[in-house]
Amino acid sequence: MAIKLMYITNELGVAHIAEDSGVDRIFIDLEVRGKEKRQGHIDSVKSHHCLADIDKIKNEIERAEVLVRANALYYDSKREIDEIIARGADIVMLPMWTTRDEALRFRDLVDKRAKAMLLLETIGAEKSIDSVLDEEGIDEVYIGLNDLHLQYGMKFMFELLANGKVEEILGKLKAAGKPCGFGGIASLDKGMISGKNILTEHYRLHSDMSILSRSFCDTSKVEGEDNIRDIFEKGVKEIRRYEDFLTRQQPEFFEENRKEVCRKVQEIISPQ
């Protein structure tokens, strides 16, 4: 099972490179309401995309889907979601929802005109997820580790992977037949927890999708599209090659990797 790879960008050249390299979804991020206040103290991606970026990307790419993260529900959500869909989004993502009513309101606003994806990143959403899994029109669910680990008062987002929380939530989603995923993947040998470790966990947990993280390719720090293309082509090929390797591994391999992730997380949050 090749997981769907997503990359956040509003740059057309980068979107073309990502698509040509095998990225499945170009992710446009419109969320601004409350994000700086929540995440201003951590080194997370804070995009400055706009509605016009949807047209720009959608009209030029050929194969990849366009995923758009809207703002959390607010007084003008209907207009915002209507325009996101009118401009060509294939998937609309709702962040920071907390209740069943909010999830169903979002579903009704999308109204089957695009795929409706819930971003599960609050404790309220985690507690409410059972009540929406059987609802038609909720097409996919993605676990957002940045905000969810902050809500739990944790130091490191992959604590949620080490303590079994991600496994618990994904188990519910898979049982309900919902395509789902979590977190982000760096290049295979990069990241505080290596991309290999995280990708192996995706396979152990039967995840369907993941974002390529900023550390996979931080385009603000790479000069020239040729260098960006080289990073994407090599990086995605390495991921797909390692995925092929993972399909041939036995359960013992995945259990050892899980234990290694737990050890590494513990070393990060409680250094000697």
PDB file of C-alpha atoms in Angstrom:
ATOM      1  CA  MET A   1       0.000   0.000   0.000  1.00  0.00           C
ATOM      2  CA  ALA A   2       1.665   3.209  -1.102  1.00  0.00           C
ATOM      3  CA  ILE A   3       0.533   5.945   1.234  1.00  0.00           C
ATOM      4  CA  LYS A   4      -0.721   9.196  -0.241  1.00  0.00           C
ATOM      5  CA  LEU A   5       1.920  11.891   0.104  1.00  0.00           C
ATOM      6  CA  MET A   6       0.863  15.512   0.607  1.00  0.00           C
ATOM      7  CA  TYR A   7       2.976  18.654   0.387  1.00  0.00           C
ATOM      8  CA  ILE A   8       2.060  22.153   1.560  1.00  0.00           C
ATOM      9  CA  THR A   9       2.830  24.837  -1.015  1.00  0.00           C
ATOM     10  CA  ASN A  10       1.238  27.689  -2.941  1.00  0.00           C
ATOM     11  CA  GLU A  11       4.184  28.007  -5.330  1.00  0.00           C
ATOM     12  CA  LEU A  12       3.277  26.762  -8.798  1.00  0.00           C
ATOM     13  CA  GLY A  13       6.798  25.689  -9.702  1.00  0.00           C
ATOM     14  CA  VAL A  14       7.130  23.688  -6.513  1.00  0.00           C
ATOM     15  CA  ALA A  15       3.687  22.151  -7.049  1.00  0.00           C
ATOM     16  CA  HIS A  16       4.744  20.972 -10.515  1.00  0.00           C
ATOM     17  CA  ILE A  17       7.944  19.478  -9.097  1.00  0.00           C
ATOM     18  CA  ALA A  18       6.054  17.731  -6.296  1.00  0.00           C
ATOM     19  CA  GLU A  19       3.482  16.308  -8.689  1.00  0.00           C
ATOM     20  CA  ASP A  20       6.131  15.166 -11.180  1.00  0.00           C
ATOM     21  CA  SER A  21       7.996  13.458  -8.346  1.00  0.00           C
ATOM     22  CA  GLY A  22       4.952  11.438  -7.285  1.00  0.00           C
ATOM     23  CA  VAL A  23       3.310  13.573  -4.593  1.00  0.00           C
ATOM     24  CA  ASP A  24      -0.403  12.763  -4.558  1.00  0.00           C
ATOM     25  CA  ARG A  25      -1.884  15.940  -3.088  1.00  0.00           C
ATOM     26  CA  ILE A  26      -0.934  19.603  -3.178  1.00  0.00           C
ATOM     27  CA  PHE A  27      -1.969  21.160   0.122  1.00  0.00           C
ATOM     28  CA  ILE A  28      -3.061  24.806   0.206  1.00  0.00           C
ATOM     29  CA  ASP A  29      -3.353  26.149   3.723  1.00  0.00           C
ATOM     30  CA  LEU A  30      -5.805  28.991   4.372  1.00  0.00           C
ATOM     31  CA  GLU A  31      -5.967  28.565   8.141  1.00  0.00           C
ATOM     32  CA  VAL A  32      -4.997  31.767   9.936  1.00  0.00           C
ATOM     33  CA  ARG A  33      -7.660  32.293  12.594  1.00  0.00           C
ATOM     34  CA  GLY A  34      -6.099  31.539  15.976  1.00  0.00           C
ATOM     35  CA  LYS A  35      -3.120  29.600  14.642  1.00  0.00           C
ATOM     36  CA  GLU A  36      -0.408  32.069  15.601  1.00  0.00           C
ATOM     37  CA  LYS A  37      -1.790  32.252  19.138  1.00  0.00           C
ATOM     38  CA  ARG A  38      -1.848  28.453  19.464  1.00  0.00           C
ATOM     39  CA  GLN A  39       1.454  27.643  17.772  1.00  0.00           C
ATOM     40  CA  GLY A  40       3.452  30.849  17.890  1.00  0.00           C
ATOM     41  CA  HIS A  41       5.885  29.371  20.414  1.00  0.00           C
ATOM     42  CA  ILE A  42       6.723  26.239  18.398  1.00  0.00           C
ATOM     43  CA  ASP A  43       8.501  25.775  15.079  1.00  0.00           C
ATOM     44  CA  SER A  44       5.499  24.681  13.042  1.00  0.00           C
ATOM     45  CA  VAL A  45       4.468  25.585   9.506  1.00  0.00           C
ATOM     46  CA  LYS A  46       2.405  28.779   9.401  1.00  0.00           C
ATOM     47  CA  SER A  47       1.387  29.395   5.809  1.00  0.00           C
ATOM     48  CA  HIS A  48       0.232  32.622   4.226  1.00  0.00           C
ATOM     49  CA  HIS A  49      -1.813  31.234   1.371  1.00  0.00           C
ATOM     50  CA  CYS A  50      -4.885  32.846  -0.180  1.00  0.00           C
ATOM     51  CA  LEU A  51      -7.974  31.790  -2.117  1.00  0.00           C
ATOM     52  CA  ALA A  52      -6.422  32.779  -5.452  1.00  0.00           C
ATOM     53  CA  ASP A  53      -3.740  30.145  -4.873  1.00  0.00           C
ATOM     54  CA  ILE A  54      -6.383  27.447  -5.352  1.00  0.00           C
ATOM     55  CA  ASP A  55      -7.097  28.552  -8.936  1.00  0.00           C
ATOM     56  CA  LYS A  56      -3.400  28.976  -9.677  1.00  0.00           C
ATOM     57  CA  ILE A  57      -2.558  25.436  -8.599  1.00  0.00           C
ATOM     58  CA  LYS A  58      -5.740  23.674  -9.744  1.00  0.00           C
ATOM     59  CA  ASN A  59      -5.573  25.102 -13.257  1.00  0.00           C
ATOM     60  CA  GLU A  60      -1.999  23.957 -13.824  1.00  0.00           C
ATOM     61  CA  ILE A  61      -1.425  20.592 -12.186  1.00  0.00           C
ATOM     62  CA  GLU A  62      -2.618  17.473 -13.983  1.00  0.00           C
ATOM     63  CA  ARG A  63      -2.782  14.498 -11.634  1.00  0.00           C
ATOM     64  CA  ALA A  64      -2.440  15.522  -8.005  1.00  0.00           C
ATOM     65  CA  GLU A  65      -5.513  16.393  -5.961  1.00  0.00           C
ATOM     66  CA  VAL A  66      -5.825  19.848  -4.431  1.00  0.00           C
ATOM     67  CA  LEU A  67      -6.414  19.752  -0.686  1.00  0.00           C
ATOM     68  CA  VAL A  68      -7.405  23.020   1.002  1.00  0.00           C
ATOM     69  CA  ARG A  69      -7.406  23.595   4.743  1.00  0.00           C
ATOM     70  CA  ALA A  70     -10.121  26.102   5.609  1.00  0.00           C
ATOM     71  CA  ASN A  71     -10.352  28.070   8.821  1.00  0.00           C
ATOM     72  CA  ALA A  72     -12.113  26.601  11.817  1.00  0.00           C
ATOM     73  CA  LEU A  73     -15.853  27.225  11.698  1.00  0.00           C
ATOM     74  CA  TYR A  74     -16.790  30.883  12.175  1.00  0.00           C
ATOM     75  CA  TYR A  75     -19.485  33.346  11.107  1.00  0.00           C
ATOM     76  CA  ASP A  76     -18.311  33.430   7.462  1.00  0.00           C
ATOM     77  CA  SER A  77     -17.539  29.740   6.968  1.00  0.00           C
ATOM     78  CA  LYS A  78     -20.273  29.185   4.390  1.00  0.00           C
ATOM     79  CA  ARG A  79     -18.879  31.852   2.088  1.00  0.00           C
ATOM     80  CA  GLU A  80     -15.324  30.630   2.594  1.00  0.00           C
ATOM     81  CA  ILE A  81     -16.106  26.967   1.920  1.00  0.00           C
ATOM     82  CA  ASP A  82     -18.324  27.827  -1.065  1.00  0.00           C
ATOM     83  CA  GLU A  83     -15.467  29.786  -2.602  1.00  0.00           C
ATOM     84  CA  ILE A  84     -12.877  27.110  -1.845  1.00  0.00           C
ATOM     85  CA  ILE A  85     -15.009  24.579  -3.698  1.00  0.00           C
ATOM     86  CA  ALA A  86     -15.895  26.939  -6.552  1.00  0.00           C
ATOM     87  CA  ARG A  87     -12.199  27.553  -7.149  1.00  0.00           C
ATOM     88  CA  GLY A  88     -11.612  23.837  -7.620  1.00  0.00           C
ATOM     89  CA  ALA A  89     -10.615  22.160  -4.347  1.00  0.00           C
ATOM     90  CA  ASP A  90     -10.893  18.380  -4.491  1.00  0.00           C
ATOM     91  CA  ILE A  91     -10.731  18.026  -0.705  1.00  0.00           C
ATOM     92  CA  VAL A  92     -11.663  20.517   2.023  1.00  0.00           C
ATOM     93  CA  MET A  93     -10.130  20.091   5.480  1.00  0.00           C
ATOM     94  CA  LEU A  94     -11.668  21.416   8.702  1.00  0.00           C
ATOM     95  CA  PRO A  95      -9.229  22.216  11.533  1.00  0.00           C
ATOM     96  CA  MET A  96      -9.860  22.742  15.245  1.00  0.00           C
ATOM     97  CA  TRP A  97     -13.353  21.269  15.462  1.00  0.00           C
ATOM     98  CA  THR A  98     -14.419  20.026  18.871  1.00  0.00           C
ATOM     99  CA  THR A  99     -17.958  18.623  18.712  1.00  0.00           C
ATOM    100  CA  ARG A 100     -20.162  16.352  16.635  1.00  0.00           C
ATOM    101  CA  ASP A 101     -22.355  19.336  15.733  1.00  0.00           C
ATOM    102  CA  GLU A 102     -19.358  21.190  14.287  1.00  0.00           C
ATOM    103  CA  ALA A 103     -18.278  18.157  12.260  1.00  0.00           C
ATOM    104  CA  LEU A 104     -21.758  17.724  10.809  1.00  0.00           C
ATOM    105  CA  ARG A 105     -22.137  21.425  10.097  1.00  0.00           C
ATOM    106  CA  PHE A 106     -18.908  21.271   8.109  1.00  0.00           C
ATOM    107  CA  ARG A 107     -20.122  18.188   6.261  1.00  0.00           C
ATOM    108  CA  ASP A 108     -23.332  19.987   5.334  1.00  0.00           C
ATOM    109  CA  LEU A 109     -21.428  23.064   4.150  1.00  0.00           C
ATOM    110  CA  VAL A 110     -19.294  20.910   1.848  1.00  0.00           C
ATOM    111  CA  ASP A 111     -22.446  19.065   0.752  1.00  0.00           C
ATOM    112  CA  LYS A 112     -20.649  16.367  -1.274  1.00  0.00           C
ATOM    113  CA  ARG A 113     -19.244  18.940  -3.704  1.00  0.00           C
ATOM    114  CA  ALA A 114     -15.744  17.880  -2.635  1.00  0.00           C
ATOM    115  CA  LYS A 115     -14.321  15.373  -0.187  1.00  0.00           C
ATOM    116  CA  ALA A 116     -14.799  16.481   3.413  1.00  0.00           C
ATOM    117  CA  MET A 117     -11.773  15.794   5.636  1.00  0.00           C
ATOM    118  CA  LEU A 118     -11.786  16.306   9.391  1.00  0.00           C
ATOM    119  CA  LEU A 119      -8.503  17.324  10.991  1.00  0.00           C
ATOM    120  CA  LEU A 120      -8.595  15.714  14.419  1.00  0.00           C
ATOM    121  CA  GLU A 121      -6.375  17.944  16.550  1.00  0.00           C
ATOM    122  CA  THR A 122      -8.364  18.754  19.690  1.00  0.00           C
ATOM    123  CA  ILE A 123      -9.293  16.676  22.714  1.00  0.00           C
ATOM    124  CA  GLY A 124     -12.920  17.513  21.993  1.00  0.00           C
ATOM    125  CA  ALA A 125     -12.610  16.079  18.486  1.00  0.00           C
ATOM    126  CA  GLU A 126     -10.995  12.943  19.863  1.00  0.00           C
ATOM    127  CA  LYS A 127     -13.864  12.502  22.319  1.00  0.00           C
ATOM    128  CA  SER A 128     -16.455  13.187  19.589  1.00  0.00           C
ATOM    129  CA  ILE A 129     -15.008  11.030  16.808  1.00  0.00           C
ATOM    130  CA  ASP A 130     -17.055   7.926  17.644  1.00  0.00           C
ATOM    131  CA  SER A 131     -20.247   9.909  17.114  1.00  0.00           C
ATOM    132  CA  VAL A 132     -19.412  10.920  13.534  1.00  0.00           C
ATOM    133  CA  LEU A 133     -17.763   7.795  12.118  1.00  0.00           C
ATOM    134  CA  ASP A 134     -21.005   6.385  10.745  1.00  0.00           C
ATOM    135  CA  GLU A 135     -22.104   9.655   9.188  1.00  0.00           C
ATOM    136  CA  GLU A 136     -22.187   9.872   5.398  1.00  0.00           C
ATOM    137  CA  GLY A 137     -20.276  12.753   3.904  1.00  0.00           C
ATOM    138  CA  ILE A 138     -17.345  12.587   6.332  1.00  0.00           C
ATOM    139  CA  ASP A 139     -14.881  11.188   3.833  1.00  0.00           C
ATOM    140  CA  GLU A 140     -11.484  11.219   5.553  1.00  0.00           C
ATOM    141  CA  VAL A 141      -9.906  11.996   8.929  1.00  0.00           C
ATOM    142  CA  TYR A 142      -6.356  13.190   9.575  1.00  0.00           C
ATOM    143  CA  ILE A 143      -4.740  13.364  13.011  1.00  0.00           C
ATOM    144  CA  GLY A 144      -2.962  16.682  13.568  1.00  0.00           C
ATOM    145  CA  LEU A 145      -0.185  16.011  16.047  1.00  0.00           C
ATOM    146  CA  ASN A 146       0.991  19.608  16.513  1.00  0.00           C
ATOM    147  CA  ASP A 147      -2.159  20.980  18.120  1.00  0.00           C
ATOM    148  CA  LEU A 148      -3.254  17.726  19.747  1.00  0.00           C
ATOM    149  CA  HIS A 149       0.005  17.312  21.661  1.00  0.00           C
ATOM    150  CA  LEU A 150      -0.229  20.950  22.795  1.00  0.00           C
ATOM    151  CA  GLN A 151      -3.743  20.354  24.083  1.00  0.00           C
ATOM    152  CA  TYR A 152      -2.445  17.447  26.130  1.00  0.00           C
ATOM    153  CA  GLY A 153       0.388  19.581  27.510  1.00  0.00           C
ATOM    154  CA  MET A 154       3.041  17.346  25.965  1.00  0.00           C
ATOM    155  CA  LYS A 155       6.554  18.424  24.999  1.00  0.00           C
ATOM    156  CA  PHE A 156       6.860  16.588  21.664  1.00  0.00           C
ATOM    157  CA  MET A 157       4.256  15.742  19.059  1.00  0.00           C
ATOM    158  CA  PHE A 158       5.369  12.140  18.631  1.00  0.00           C
ATOM    159  CA  GLU A 159       4.594  11.409  22.274  1.00  0.00           C
ATOM    160  CA  LEU A 160       1.116  10.702  20.893  1.00  0.00           C
ATOM    161  CA  LEU A 161       2.622   7.963  18.751  1.00  0.00           C
ATOM    162  CA  ALA A 162       4.707   6.508  21.558  1.00  0.00           C
ATOM    163  CA  ASN A 163       1.899   6.420  24.139  1.00  0.00           C
ATOM    164  CA  GLY A 164      -0.552   4.611  21.856  1.00  0.00           C
ATOM    165  CA  LYS A 165      -2.967   7.495  21.324  1.00  0.00           C
ATOM    166  CA  VAL A 166      -2.451   7.583  17.546  1.00  0.00           C
ATOM    167  CA  GLU A 167      -2.873   3.809  17.360  1.00  0.00           C
ATOM    168  CA  GLU A 168      -6.118   4.000  19.363  1.00  0.00           C
ATOM    169  CA  ILE A 169      -7.636   6.691  17.127  1.00  0.00           C
ATOM    170  CA  LEU A 170      -6.481   5.112  13.868  1.00  0.00           C
ATOM    171  CA  GLY A 171      -7.913   1.790  14.989  1.00  0.00           C
ATOM    172  CA  LYS A 172     -11.354   3.361  15.265  1.00  0.00           C
ATOM    173  CA  LEU A 173     -11.031   5.095  11.909  1.00  0.00           C
ATOM    174  CA  LYS A 174      -9.860   1.966  10.094  1.00  0.00           C
ATOM    175  CA  ALA A 175     -12.654  -0.100  11.657  1.00  0.00           C
ATOM    176  CA  ALA A 176     -15.143   2.442  10.303  1.00  0.00           C
ATOM    177  CA  GLY A 177     -13.564   2.312   6.843  1.00  0.00           C
ATOM    178  CA  LYS A 178     -12.404   5.947   6.905  1.00  0.00           C
ATOM    179  CA  PRO A 179      -9.202   6.793   5.005  1.00  0.00           C
ATOM    180  CA  CYS A 180      -6.897   8.314   7.582  1.00  0.00           C
ATOM    181  CA  GLY A 181      -3.374   9.367   8.408  1.00  0.00           C
ATOM    182  CA  PHE A 182      -1.246  11.392  10.789  1.00  0.00           C
ATOM    183  CA  GLY A 183       1.777  13.578  11.323  1.00  0.00           C
ATOM    184  CA  GLY A 184       4.489  14.289   8.833  1.00  0.00           C
ATOM    185  CA  ILE A 185       7.376  12.414   7.238  1.00  0.00           C
ATOM    186  CA  ALA A 186      10.817  13.911   6.855  1.00  0.00           C
ATOM    187  CA  SER A 187      13.455  12.501   4.532  1.00  0.00           C
ATOM    188  CA  LEU A 188      14.147   8.952   5.608  1.00  0.00           C
ATOM    189  CA  ASP A 189      17.323   9.728   7.534  1.00  0.00           C
ATOM    190  CA  LYS A 190      16.261  13.150   8.868  1.00  0.00           C
ATOM    191  CA  GLY A 191      14.050  14.396  11.658  1.00  0.00           C
ATOM    192  CA  MET A 192      14.194  14.148  15.460  1.00  0.00           C
ATOM    193  CA  ILE A 193      12.588  10.770  14.858  1.00  0.00           C
ATOM    194  CA  SER A 194      13.822   9.524  11.499  1.00  0.00           C
ATOM    195  CA  GLY A 195      11.563   9.328   8.488  1.00  0.00           C
ATOM    196  CA  LYS A 196      12.214   5.571   8.382  1.00  0.00           C
ATOM    197  CA  ASN A 197      10.910   5.152  11.923  1.00  0.00           C
ATOM    198  CA  ILE A 198       7.779   7.193  11.219  1.00  0.00           C
ATOM    199  CA  LEU A 199       7.062   5.604   7.846  1.00  0.00           C
ATOM    200  CA  THR A 200       7.371   2.174   9.452  1.00  0.00           C
ATOM    201  CA  GLU A 201       4.787   3.226  12.031  1.00  0.00           C
ATOM    202  CA  HIS A 202       2.459   4.329   9.226  1.00  0.00           C
ATOM    203  CA  TYR A 203       2.682   0.824   7.815  1.00  0.00           C
ATOM    204  CA  ARG A 204       2.263  -0.884  11.182  1.00  0.00           C
ATOM    205  CA  LEU A 205      -0.877   1.149  11.819  1.00  0.00           C
ATOM    206  CA  HIS A 206      -2.222   0.850   8.248  1.00  0.00           C
ATOM    207  CA  SER A 207      -2.231   4.618   7.733  1.00  0.00           C
ATOM    208  CA  ASP A 208      -3.341   5.846   4.321  1.00  0.00           C
ATOM    209  CA  MET A 209      -1.641   9.245   4.056  1.00  0.00           C
ATOM    210  CA  SER A 210       0.942  11.635   5.428  1.00  0.00           C
ATOM    211  CA  ILE A 211       2.244  15.145   4.864  1.00  0.00           C
ATOM    212  CA  LEU A 212       5.820  15.542   3.683  1.00  0.00           C
ATOM    213  CA  SER A 213       7.140  17.764   6.422  1.00  0.00           C
ATOM    214  CA  ARG A 214       9.019  21.016   6.047  1.00  0.00           C
ATOM    215  CA  SER A 215      12.257  19.204   6.886  1.00  0.00           C
ATOM    216  CA  PHE A 216      11.700  16.979   3.839  1.00  0.00           C
ATOM    217  CA  CYS A 217      12.198  20.072   1.683  1.00  0.00           C
ATOM    218  CA  ASP A 218      12.180  23.572   3.134  1.00  0.00           C
ATOM    219  CA  THR A 219      11.919  25.524  -0.121  1.00  0.00           C
ATOM    220  CA  SER A 220      12.617  28.797   1.685  1.00  0.00           C
ATOM    221  CA  LYS A 221      16.155  27.526   2.299  1.00  0.00           C
ATOM    222  CA  VAL A 222      16.857  25.842  -1.044  1.00  0.00           C
ATOM    223  CA  GLU A 223      18.100  27.955  -3.927  1.00  0.00           C
ATOM    224  CA  GLY A 224      16.825  27.194  -7.410  1.00  0.00           C
ATOM    225  CA  GLU A 225      14.132  24.895  -8.750  1.00  0.00           C
ATOM    226  CA  ASP A 226      16.732  22.392  -9.981  1.00  0.00           C
ATOM    227  CA  ASN A 227      17.886  21.797  -6.421  1.00  0.00           C
ATOM    228  CA  ILE A 228      14.294  21.539  -5.196  1.00  0.00           C
ATOM    229  CA  ARG A 229      13.535  19.048  -7.958  1.00  0.00           C
ATOM    230  CA  ASP A 230      16.571  16.974  -6.990  1.00  0.00           C
ATOM    231  CA  ILE A 231      15.421  16.820  -3.355  1.00  0.00           C
ATOM    232  CA  PHE A 232      11.880  15.802  -4.320  1.00  0.00           C
ATOM    233  CA  GLU A 233      12.842  13.213  -6.913  1.00  0.00           C
ATOM    234  CA  LYS A 234      15.398  11.510  -4.701  1.00  0.00           C
ATOM    235  CA  GLY A 235      13.308  11.833  -1.544  1.00  0.00           C
ATOM    236  CA  VAL A 236      10.064  10.433  -2.943  1.00  0.00           C
ATOM    237  CA  LYS A 237      11.924   7.588  -4.685  1.00  0.00           C
ATOM    238  CA  GLU A 238      13.575   6.691  -1.380  1.00  0.00           C
ATOM    239  CA  ILE A 239      10.211   6.703   0.369  1.00  0.00           C
ATOM    240  CA  ARG A 240       8.611   4.470  -2.272  1.00  0.00           C
ATOM    241  CA  ARG A 241      11.604   2.122  -2.208  1.00  0.00           C
ATOM    242  CA  TYR A 242      11.396   1.845   1.566  1.00  0.00           C
ATOM    243  CA  GLU A 243       7.657   1.256   1.369  1.00  0.00           C
ATOM    244  CA  ASP A 244       8.358  -1.700  -0.924  1.00  0.00           C
ATOM    245  CA  PHE A 245      10.819  -3.007   1.668  1.00  0.00           C
ATOM    246  CA  LEU A 246       8.198  -2.613   4.406  1.00  0.00           C
ATOM    247  CA  THR A 247       5.640  -4.718   2.526  1.00  0.00           C
ATOM    248  CA  ARG A 248       7.978  -7.682   2.913  1.00  0.00           C
ATOM    249  CA  GLN A 249       8.642  -7.371   6.645  1.00  0.00           C
ATOM    250  CA  GLN A 250       7.280  -9.565   9.407  1.00  0.00           C
ATOM    251  CA  PRO A 251       5.358  -8.341  12.505  1.00  0.00           C
ATOM    252  CA  GLU A 252       8.499  -8.618  14.622  1.00  0.00           C
ATOM    253  CA  PHE A 253      10.180  -5.912  12.532  1.00  0.00           C
ATOM    254  CA  PHE A 254       7.328  -3.476  13.143  1.00  0.00           C
ATOM    255  CA  GLU A 255       7.243  -4.241  16.864  1.00  0.00           C
ATOM    256  CA  GLU A 256      10.974  -3.545  17.189  1.00  0.00           C
ATOM    257  CA  ASN A 257      10.506  -0.254  15.359  1.00  0.00           C
ATOM    258  CA  ARG A 258       7.630   0.685  17.678  1.00  0.00           C
ATOM    259  CA  LYS A 259       9.868   0.067  20.677  1.00  0.00           C
ATOM    260  CA  GLU A 260      12.640   2.121  19.086  1.00  0.00           C
ATOM    261  CA  VAL A 261      10.267   5.038  18.515  1.00  0.00           C
ATOM    262  CA  CYS A 262       9.211   4.861  22.166  1.00  0.00           C
ATOM    263  CA  ARG A 263      12.844   4.892  23.296  1.00  0.00           C
ATOM    264  CA  LYS A 264      13.705   7.856  21.072  1.00  0.00           C
ATOM    265  CA  VAL A 265      10.660   9.834  22.212  1.00  0.00           C
ATOM    266  CA  GLN A 266      11.587   9.215  25.835  1.00  0.00           C
ATOM    267  CA  GLU A 267      15.138  10.407  25.190  1.00  0.00           C
ATOM    268  CA  ILE A 268      13.797  13.611  23.638  1.00  0.00           C
ATOM    269  CA  ILE A 269      11.295  14.462  26.363  1.00  0.00           C
ATOM    270  CA  SER A 270      13.481  13.336  29.294  1.00  0.00           C
ATOM    271  CA  PRO A 271      17.124  13.852  28.292  1.00  0.00           C
ATOM    272  CA  GLN A 272      19.723  12.549  30.729  1.00  0.00           C
TER     273      GLN A 272
END
